[in-house]
Amino acid sequence: MKAVCTVVVLAYIALWSFVFGDPAWAQGEKDRFVPGELWLDTDGRPIQAHGGAVLTRDGTYYWYGEDRTPGRQTGVSCYSSTDLYRWKHEGVAFPQESLSSDIRDRTFIERPKVVFNPKTGKYVMWMHLEQWGYHFARAGVAQSDRPEGPFVFVHHMRPIQYDFGYKDDDPDRQKEFGGTYRDMNLFVDGGKAYAFYASEHNATMYIVRLNDEFTSPASPIVQGQTWARILIGKYREAPAPFKFQNRYYLITSGCTGWQPNPADYAVADHILGPWESKDNPCVGPEAETTFQTQSTCVFPVAGRPGCYIFMADRWMPRRLHDSRYVWLPLVIQPDGTFTLMWLDQWDLSYFERR
Ligand code: DGJ
């Protein structure tokens, strides 16, 4: 009997390892990051939080992202953690069915992000809403009293109507509805929140300050004062902004669909710019594909000034649910520069040595 059990257990581990990768990591040695490996939640299920970001609140981390579980429409999942290694599934914080009825049937969600608004006490989620063909390109906004949700849909829109000469036959209908809203992020700075998003059919990045509730653009909308066009005509997406010592940083990818490409980072002394594009921060093998990933977020490591975690997605276009997460340490150097280096595995003690 014992022998049979042993064989069954070994066969299970072998099968798991064959299907999902490193069994040690998968089975719970969760005291380190293993970029690109399958990452299980505390229930042993693969984490579904693609194109996501981490929000820190009162010593707890919340990871929001696309839940691409096969068989259902993409919703926004929420995971919580106190150590960044072990993540508890808090459920689907915003299911796709919670979109408003005018768009629910045809619309899917990408790259959701959540910030906390101290004025209203609400957690506010922005997302890229899309439809078949990728011409819908709108922002969706939802909010909740609790980080785990449920989030309640507020509205959808294109935040900025700015006609720089859109064509009448533009498939994105930007003349009518405003500049497209695709890959996006949120950033809070000095009590004000900003949406960063790829607009103008992805040609130009927009930074838009939000209103006091963080639910719409700040009004009146004035170019150069409440919003800005940056990286004009450069076709950058997947924005991941962060700040260190009054300097703003923005990692982006190129626009090649689900295929990886070289990252770039830009810097600015003011959030609305001017932004100066620097270079690909990745070094070493596969730097030219951002280690086969696309950026999604950079978040600060609590209590370690200048230390951040770079979060990226290794997309599996045919099996999006099986796309992997690549988290790497990012440390700003005294001269204000940084590099991203591949590590097969690492843990938070990395930052103690910097
Ligand atoms: C690249 C974007 O970054 C993803 O979020 C997704 O929209 C794909 N393009 C779709 O091709």
mmCIF file with all atom_site columns, C-alpha atoms in Angstrom, residues 27-184:
data_model
loop_
_atom_site.group_PDB
_atom_site.id
_atom_site.type_symbol
_atom_site.label_atom_id
_atom_site.label_alt_id
_atom_site.label_comp_id
_atom_site.label_asym_id
_atom_site.label_entity_id
_atom_site.label_seq_id
_atom_site.pdbx_PDB_ins_code
_atom_site.Cartn_x
_atom_site.Cartn_y
_atom_site.Cartn_z
_atom_site.occupancy
_atom_site.B_iso_or_equiv
_atom_site.pdbx_formal_charge
_atom_site.auth_seq_id
_atom_site.auth_comp_id
_atom_site.auth_asym_id
_atom_site.auth_atom_id
_atom_site.pdbx_PDB_model_num
ATOM 1   C CA . GLN A 1 27  ? 4.298   23.256 -4.050  1.00 0.00 ? 27  GLN A CA 1
ATOM 2   C CA . GLY A 1 28  ? 4.935   26.104 -1.685  1.00 0.00 ? 28  GLY A CA 1
ATOM 3   C CA . GLU A 1 29  ? 8.552   27.070 -1.113  1.00 0.00 ? 29  GLU A CA 1
ATOM 4   C CA . LYS A 1 30  ? 7.262   30.580 -1.267  1.00 0.00 ? 30  LYS A CA 1
ATOM 5   C CA . ASP A 1 31  ? 10.134  32.551 0.175   1.00 0.00 ? 31  ASP A CA 1
ATOM 6   C CA . ARG A 1 32  ? 11.507  33.931 -3.075  1.00 0.00 ? 32  ARG A CA 1
ATOM 7   C CA . PHE A 1 33  ? 10.562  35.141 -6.517  1.00 0.00 ? 33  PHE A CA 1
ATOM 8   C CA . VAL A 1 34  ? 11.164  32.825 -9.444  1.00 0.00 ? 34  VAL A CA 1
ATOM 9   C CA . PRO A 1 35  ? 10.558  34.987 -12.525 1.00 0.00 ? 35  PRO A CA 1
ATOM 10  C CA . GLY A 1 36  ? 8.678   33.202 -15.304 1.00 0.00 ? 36  GLY A CA 1
ATOM 11  C CA . GLU A 1 37  ? 7.754   30.122 -13.246 1.00 0.00 ? 37  GLU A CA 1
ATOM 12  C CA . LEU A 1 38  ? 4.195   29.178 -12.458 1.00 0.00 ? 38  LEU A CA 1
ATOM 13  C CA . TRP A 1 39  ? 3.084   31.156 -9.399  1.00 0.00 ? 39  TRP A CA 1
ATOM 14  C CA . LEU A 1 40  ? 0.438   29.571 -7.211  1.00 0.00 ? 40  LEU A CA 1
ATOM 15  C CA . ASP A 1 41  ? -1.810  31.304 -4.717  1.00 0.00 ? 41  ASP A CA 1
ATOM 16  C CA . THR A 1 42  ? -2.208  30.075 -1.143  1.00 0.00 ? 42  THR A CA 1
ATOM 17  C CA . ASP A 1 43  ? -4.916  27.657 -2.308  1.00 0.00 ? 43  ASP A CA 1
ATOM 18  C CA . GLY A 1 44  ? -2.499  26.094 -4.796  1.00 0.00 ? 44  GLY A CA 1
ATOM 19  C CA . ARG A 1 45  ? -4.133  27.619 -7.877  1.00 0.00 ? 45  ARG A CA 1
ATOM 20  C CA . PRO A 1 46  ? -2.232  29.559 -10.555 1.00 0.00 ? 46  PRO A CA 1
ATOM 21  C CA . ILE A 1 47  ? -2.451  33.280 -9.865  1.00 0.00 ? 47  ILE A CA 1
ATOM 22  C CA . GLN A 1 48  ? -4.663  35.045 -12.381 1.00 0.00 ? 48  GLN A CA 1
ATOM 23  C CA . ALA A 1 49  ? -3.650  38.702 -12.223 1.00 0.00 ? 49  ALA A CA 1
ATOM 24  C CA . HIS A 1 50  ? -2.243  39.592 -15.636 1.00 0.00 ? 50  HIS A CA 1
ATOM 25  C CA . GLY A 1 51  ? -1.473  43.136 -16.773 1.00 0.00 ? 51  GLY A CA 1
ATOM 26  C CA . GLY A 1 52  ? -1.803  44.037 -13.117 1.00 0.00 ? 52  GLY A CA 1
ATOM 27  C CA . ALA A 1 53  ? -0.321  46.120 -10.352 1.00 0.00 ? 53  ALA A CA 1
ATOM 28  C CA . VAL A 1 54  ? 0.284   46.061 -6.621  1.00 0.00 ? 54  VAL A CA 1
ATOM 29  C CA . LEU A 1 55  ? -1.332  48.542 -4.232  1.00 0.00 ? 55  LEU A CA 1
ATOM 30  C CA . THR A 1 56  ? 0.060   48.813 -0.678  1.00 0.00 ? 56  THR A CA 1
ATOM 31  C CA . ARG A 1 57  ? -2.359  49.675 2.142   1.00 0.00 ? 57  ARG A CA 1
ATOM 32  C CA . ASP A 1 58  ? -1.696  49.478 5.888   1.00 0.00 ? 58  ASP A CA 1
ATOM 33  C CA . GLY A 1 59  ? 1.001   46.835 5.578   1.00 0.00 ? 59  GLY A CA 1
ATOM 34  C CA . THR A 1 60  ? -0.977  44.653 3.177   1.00 0.00 ? 60  THR A CA 1
ATOM 35  C CA . TYR A 1 61  ? -0.259  44.323 -0.512  1.00 0.00 ? 61  TYR A CA 1
ATOM 36  C CA . TYR A 1 62  ? -3.124  43.941 -2.985  1.00 0.00 ? 62  TYR A CA 1
ATOM 37  C CA . TRP A 1 63  ? -2.393  42.573 -6.439  1.00 0.00 ? 63  TRP A CA 1
ATOM 38  C CA . TYR A 1 64  ? -5.084  43.341 -9.012  1.00 0.00 ? 64  TYR A CA 1
ATOM 39  C CA . GLY A 1 65  ? -5.010  42.042 -12.551 1.00 0.00 ? 65  GLY A CA 1
ATOM 40  C CA . GLU A 1 66  ? -6.806  40.326 -15.386 1.00 0.00 ? 66  GLU A CA 1
ATOM 41  C CA . ASP A 1 67  ? -8.448  37.066 -14.376 1.00 0.00 ? 67  ASP A CA 1
ATOM 42  C CA . ARG A 1 68  ? -8.122  35.094 -17.597 1.00 0.00 ? 68  ARG A CA 1
ATOM 43  C CA . THR A 1 69  ? -9.460  31.819 -16.240 1.00 0.00 ? 69  THR A CA 1
ATOM 44  C CA . PRO A 1 70  ? -10.615 29.869 -19.324 1.00 0.00 ? 70  PRO A CA 1
ATOM 45  C CA . GLY A 1 71  ? -14.354 29.634 -19.859 1.00 0.00 ? 71  GLY A CA 1
ATOM 46  C CA . ARG A 1 72  ? -15.353 33.006 -18.543 1.00 0.00 ? 72  ARG A CA 1
ATOM 47  C CA . GLN A 1 73  ? -15.011 36.630 -19.573 1.00 0.00 ? 73  GLN A CA 1
ATOM 48  C CA . THR A 1 74  ? -11.962 38.415 -18.201 1.00 0.00 ? 74  THR A CA 1
ATOM 49  C CA . GLY A 1 75  ? -12.699 40.041 -14.859 1.00 0.00 ? 75  GLY A CA 1
ATOM 50  C CA . VAL A 1 76  ? -10.441 41.761 -12.345 1.00 0.00 ? 76  VAL A CA 1
ATOM 51  C CA . SER A 1 77  ? -9.074  39.543 -9.615  1.00 0.00 ? 77  SER A CA 1
ATOM 52  C CA . CYS A 1 78  ? -7.660  40.645 -6.275  1.00 0.00 ? 78  CYS A CA 1
ATOM 53  C CA . TYR A 1 79  ? -4.991  38.861 -4.227  1.00 0.00 ? 79  TYR A CA 1
ATOM 54  C CA . SER A 1 80  ? -3.601  39.958 -0.869  1.00 0.00 ? 80  SER A CA 1
ATOM 55  C CA . SER A 1 81  ? -0.242  39.344 0.761   1.00 0.00 ? 81  SER A CA 1
ATOM 56  C CA . THR A 1 82  ? 1.836   40.593 3.663   1.00 0.00 ? 82  THR A CA 1
ATOM 57  C CA . ASP A 1 83  ? 5.164   39.257 2.392   1.00 0.00 ? 83  ASP A CA 1
ATOM 58  C CA . LEU A 1 84  ? 4.870   39.625 -1.435  1.00 0.00 ? 84  LEU A CA 1
ATOM 59  C CA . TYR A 1 85  ? 5.639   35.900 -1.928  1.00 0.00 ? 85  TYR A CA 1
ATOM 60  C CA . ARG A 1 86  ? 2.402   34.281 -0.739  1.00 0.00 ? 86  ARG A CA 1
ATOM 61  C CA . TRP A 1 87  ? -0.811  35.572 -2.248  1.00 0.00 ? 87  TRP A CA 1
ATOM 62  C CA . LYS A 1 88  ? -4.305  34.802 -1.022  1.00 0.00 ? 88  LYS A CA 1
ATOM 63  C CA . HIS A 1 89  ? -7.048  34.932 -3.611  1.00 0.00 ? 89  HIS A CA 1
ATOM 64  C CA . GLU A 1 90  ? -9.621  37.473 -2.414  1.00 0.00 ? 90  GLU A CA 1
ATOM 65  C CA . GLY A 1 91  ? -11.888 36.666 -5.337  1.00 0.00 ? 91  GLY A CA 1
ATOM 66  C CA . VAL A 1 92  ? -12.935 38.509 -8.452  1.00 0.00 ? 92  VAL A CA 1
ATOM 67  C CA . ALA A 1 93  ? -13.126 42.109 -7.263  1.00 0.00 ? 93  ALA A CA 1
ATOM 68  C CA . PHE A 1 94  ? -14.780 43.265 -10.475 1.00 0.00 ? 94  PHE A CA 1
ATOM 69  C CA . PRO A 1 95  ? -16.403 40.601 -12.645 1.00 0.00 ? 95  PRO A CA 1
ATOM 70  C CA . GLN A 1 96  ? -16.945 41.440 -16.318 1.00 0.00 ? 96  GLN A CA 1
ATOM 71  C CA . GLU A 1 97  ? -20.712 41.189 -15.724 1.00 0.00 ? 97  GLU A CA 1
ATOM 72  C CA . SER A 1 98  ? -20.456 44.291 -13.526 1.00 0.00 ? 98  SER A CA 1
ATOM 73  C CA . LEU A 1 99  ? -19.850 46.462 -16.578 1.00 0.00 ? 99  LEU A CA 1
ATOM 74  C CA . SER A 1 100 ? -22.806 48.676 -17.501 1.00 0.00 ? 100 SER A CA 1
ATOM 75  C CA . SER A 1 101 ? -25.504 47.013 -19.581 1.00 0.00 ? 101 SER A CA 1
ATOM 76  C CA . ASP A 1 102 ? -24.863 49.185 -22.681 1.00 0.00 ? 102 ASP A CA 1
ATOM 77  C CA . ILE A 1 103 ? -21.447 47.557 -23.212 1.00 0.00 ? 103 ILE A CA 1
ATOM 78  C CA . ARG A 1 104 ? -21.481 44.333 -21.149 1.00 0.00 ? 104 ARG A CA 1
ATOM 79  C CA . ASP A 1 105 ? -22.242 41.957 -24.030 1.00 0.00 ? 105 ASP A CA 1
ATOM 80  C CA . ARG A 1 106 ? -19.294 42.889 -26.220 1.00 0.00 ? 106 ARG A CA 1
ATOM 81  C CA . THR A 1 107 ? -16.660 44.280 -23.895 1.00 0.00 ? 107 THR A CA 1
ATOM 82  C CA . PHE A 1 108 ? -13.617 42.833 -22.212 1.00 0.00 ? 108 PHE A CA 1
ATOM 83  C CA . ILE A 1 109 ? -11.215 44.235 -19.622 1.00 0.00 ? 109 ILE A CA 1
ATOM 84  C CA . GLU A 1 110 ? -7.447  44.747 -19.803 1.00 0.00 ? 110 GLU A CA 1
ATOM 85  C CA . ARG A 1 111 ? -4.749  46.150 -17.507 1.00 0.00 ? 111 ARG A CA 1
ATOM 86  C CA . PRO A 1 112 ? -6.862  47.141 -14.470 1.00 0.00 ? 112 PRO A CA 1
ATOM 87  C CA . LYS A 1 113 ? -5.229  49.293 -11.790 1.00 0.00 ? 113 LYS A CA 1
ATOM 88  C CA . VAL A 1 114 ? -6.468  50.427 -8.365  1.00 0.00 ? 114 VAL A CA 1
ATOM 89  C CA . VAL A 1 115 ? -5.573  53.406 -6.184  1.00 0.00 ? 115 VAL A CA 1
ATOM 90  C CA . PHE A 1 116 ? -6.879  54.501 -2.798  1.00 0.00 ? 116 PHE A CA 1
ATOM 91  C CA . ASN A 1 117 ? -8.485  57.910 -2.479  1.00 0.00 ? 117 ASN A CA 1
ATOM 92  C CA . PRO A 1 118 ? -8.002  59.269 1.082   1.00 0.00 ? 118 PRO A CA 1
ATOM 93  C CA . LYS A 1 119 ? -10.551 62.057 0.492   1.00 0.00 ? 119 LYS A CA 1
ATOM 94  C CA . THR A 1 120 ? -13.428 59.724 -0.301  1.00 0.00 ? 120 THR A CA 1
ATOM 95  C CA . GLY A 1 121 ? -12.132 56.613 1.468   1.00 0.00 ? 121 GLY A CA 1
ATOM 96  C CA . LYS A 1 122 ? -12.784 54.658 -1.753  1.00 0.00 ? 122 LYS A CA 1
ATOM 97  C CA . TYR A 1 123 ? -10.650 52.293 -3.746  1.00 0.00 ? 123 TYR A CA 1
ATOM 98  C CA . VAL A 1 124 ? -10.848 53.429 -7.349  1.00 0.00 ? 124 VAL A CA 1
ATOM 99  C CA . MET A 1 125 ? -10.215 51.110 -10.284 1.00 0.00 ? 125 MET A CA 1
ATOM 100 C CA . TRP A 1 126 ? -9.490  52.198 -13.843 1.00 0.00 ? 126 TRP A CA 1
ATOM 101 C CA . MET A 1 127 ? -9.315  49.708 -16.690 1.00 0.00 ? 127 MET A CA 1
ATOM 102 C CA . HIS A 1 128 ? -8.912  49.547 -20.430 1.00 0.00 ? 128 HIS A CA 1
ATOM 103 C CA . LEU A 1 129 ? -12.216 48.434 -21.949 1.00 0.00 ? 129 LEU A CA 1
ATOM 104 C CA . GLU A 1 130 ? -12.016 46.792 -25.334 1.00 0.00 ? 130 GLU A CA 1
ATOM 105 C CA . GLN A 1 131 ? -14.135 45.061 -27.955 1.00 0.00 ? 131 GLN A CA 1
ATOM 106 C CA . TRP A 1 132 ? -13.376 42.801 -30.866 1.00 0.00 ? 132 TRP A CA 1
ATOM 107 C CA . GLY A 1 133 ? -11.027 44.622 -33.277 1.00 0.00 ? 133 GLY A CA 1
ATOM 108 C CA . TYR A 1 134 ? -9.553  46.825 -30.525 1.00 0.00 ? 134 TYR A CA 1
ATOM 109 C CA . HIS A 1 135 ? -11.368 49.978 -31.699 1.00 0.00 ? 135 HIS A CA 1
ATOM 110 C CA . PHE A 1 136 ? -13.516 50.543 -28.604 1.00 0.00 ? 136 PHE A CA 1
ATOM 111 C CA . ALA A 1 137 ? -10.459 51.742 -26.617 1.00 0.00 ? 137 ALA A CA 1
ATOM 112 C CA . ARG A 1 138 ? -12.156 53.348 -23.623 1.00 0.00 ? 138 ARG A CA 1
ATOM 113 C CA . ALA A 1 139 ? -11.499 53.835 -19.946 1.00 0.00 ? 139 ALA A CA 1
ATOM 114 C CA . GLY A 1 140 ? -13.751 52.120 -17.428 1.00 0.00 ? 140 GLY A CA 1
ATOM 115 C CA . VAL A 1 141 ? -13.975 53.294 -13.813 1.00 0.00 ? 141 VAL A CA 1
ATOM 116 C CA . ALA A 1 142 ? -15.268 51.401 -10.789 1.00 0.00 ? 142 ALA A CA 1
ATOM 117 C CA . GLN A 1 143 ? -15.000 51.948 -7.053  1.00 0.00 ? 143 GLN A CA 1
ATOM 118 C CA . SER A 1 144 ? -15.350 50.121 -3.770  1.00 0.00 ? 144 SER A CA 1
ATOM 119 C CA . ASP A 1 145 ? -15.255 50.765 -0.035  1.00 0.00 ? 145 ASP A CA 1
ATOM 120 C CA . ARG A 1 146 ? -13.041 47.732 0.451   1.00 0.00 ? 146 ARG A CA 1
ATOM 121 C CA . PRO A 1 147 ? -9.842  46.748 -1.325  1.00 0.00 ? 147 PRO A CA 1
ATOM 122 C CA . GLU A 1 148 ? -11.183 43.258 -2.061  1.00 0.00 ? 148 GLU A CA 1
ATOM 123 C CA . GLY A 1 149 ? -14.283 44.685 -3.695  1.00 0.00 ? 149 GLY A CA 1
ATOM 124 C CA . PRO A 1 150 ? -16.889 44.254 -4.920  1.00 0.00 ? 150 PRO A CA 1
ATOM 125 C CA . PHE A 1 151 ? -16.196 47.269 -7.128  1.00 0.00 ? 151 PHE A CA 1
ATOM 126 C CA . VAL A 1 152 ? -19.214 49.080 -8.550  1.00 0.00 ? 152 VAL A CA 1
ATOM 127 C CA . PHE A 1 153 ? -19.014 50.378 -12.104 1.00 0.00 ? 153 PHE A CA 1
ATOM 128 C CA . VAL A 1 154 ? -19.116 54.177 -12.357 1.00 0.00 ? 154 VAL A CA 1
ATOM 129 C CA . HIS A 1 155 ? -18.850 54.951 -16.075 1.00 0.00 ? 155 HIS A CA 1
ATOM 130 C CA . HIS A 1 156 ? -16.826 54.587 -19.258 1.00 0.00 ? 156 HIS A CA 1
ATOM 131 C CA . MET A 1 157 ? -15.298 57.237 -21.445 1.00 0.00 ? 157 MET A CA 1
ATOM 132 C CA . ARG A 1 158 ? -12.399 58.515 -23.476 1.00 0.00 ? 158 ARG A CA 1
ATOM 133 C CA . PRO A 1 159 ? -10.955 61.105 -21.100 1.00 0.00 ? 159 PRO A CA 1
ATOM 134 C CA . ILE A 1 160 ? -9.542  63.608 -23.599 1.00 0.00 ? 160 ILE A CA 1
ATOM 135 C CA . GLN A 1 161 ? -11.187 65.068 -26.701 1.00 0.00 ? 161 GLN A CA 1
ATOM 136 C CA . TYR A 1 162 ? -8.343  66.661 -28.567 1.00 0.00 ? 162 TYR A CA 1
ATOM 137 C CA . ASP A 1 163 ? -8.426  66.779 -32.332 1.00 0.00 ? 163 ASP A CA 1
ATOM 138 C CA . PHE A 1 164 ? -4.981  66.952 -33.762 1.00 0.00 ? 164 PHE A CA 1
ATOM 139 C CA . GLY A 1 165 ? -6.319  66.069 -37.186 1.00 0.00 ? 165 GLY A CA 1
ATOM 140 C CA . TYR A 1 166 ? -8.030  62.686 -36.922 1.00 0.00 ? 166 TYR A CA 1
ATOM 141 C CA . LYS A 1 167 ? -9.328  61.236 -40.165 1.00 0.00 ? 167 LYS A CA 1
ATOM 142 C CA . ASP A 1 168 ? -13.079 61.071 -40.805 1.00 0.00 ? 168 ASP A CA 1
ATOM 143 C CA . ASP A 1 169 ? -12.786 57.362 -41.539 1.00 0.00 ? 169 ASP A CA 1
ATOM 144 C CA . ASP A 1 170 ? -10.652 56.650 -38.437 1.00 0.00 ? 170 ASP A CA 1
ATOM 145 C CA . PRO A 1 171 ? -11.704 53.150 -37.272 1.00 0.00 ? 171 PRO A CA 1
ATOM 146 C CA . ASP A 1 172 ? -11.136 54.323 -33.686 1.00 0.00 ? 172 ASP A CA 1
ATOM 147 C CA . ARG A 1 173 ? -13.606 57.227 -34.218 1.00 0.00 ? 173 ARG A CA 1
ATOM 148 C CA . GLN A 1 174 ? -11.363 59.624 -32.304 1.00 0.00 ? 174 GLN A CA 1
ATOM 149 C CA . LYS A 1 175 ? -12.873 62.766 -33.842 1.00 0.00 ? 175 LYS A CA 1
ATOM 150 C CA . GLU A 1 176 ? -16.215 61.759 -32.433 1.00 0.00 ? 176 GLU A CA 1
ATOM 151 C CA . PHE A 1 177 ? -15.261 60.216 -29.085 1.00 0.00 ? 177 PHE A CA 1
ATOM 152 C CA . GLY A 1 178 ? -11.756 61.511 -28.277 1.00 0.00 ? 178 GLY A CA 1
ATOM 153 C CA . GLY A 1 179 ? -8.316  59.935 -28.249 1.00 0.00 ? 179 GLY A CA 1
ATOM 154 C CA . THR A 1 180 ? -8.183  56.177 -27.747 1.00 0.00 ? 180 THR A CA 1
ATOM 155 C CA . TYR A 1 181 ? -7.585  54.804 -24.262 1.00 0.00 ? 181 TYR A CA 1
ATOM 156 C CA . ARG A 1 182 ? -5.589  51.560 -24.299 1.00 0.00 ? 182 ARG A CA 1
ATOM 157 C CA . ASP A 1 183 ? -2.647  50.323 -22.162 1.00 0.00 ? 183 ASP A CA 1
ATOM 158 C CA . MET A 1 184 ? -2.877  52.255 -18.924 1.00 0.00 ? 184 MET A CA 1
#
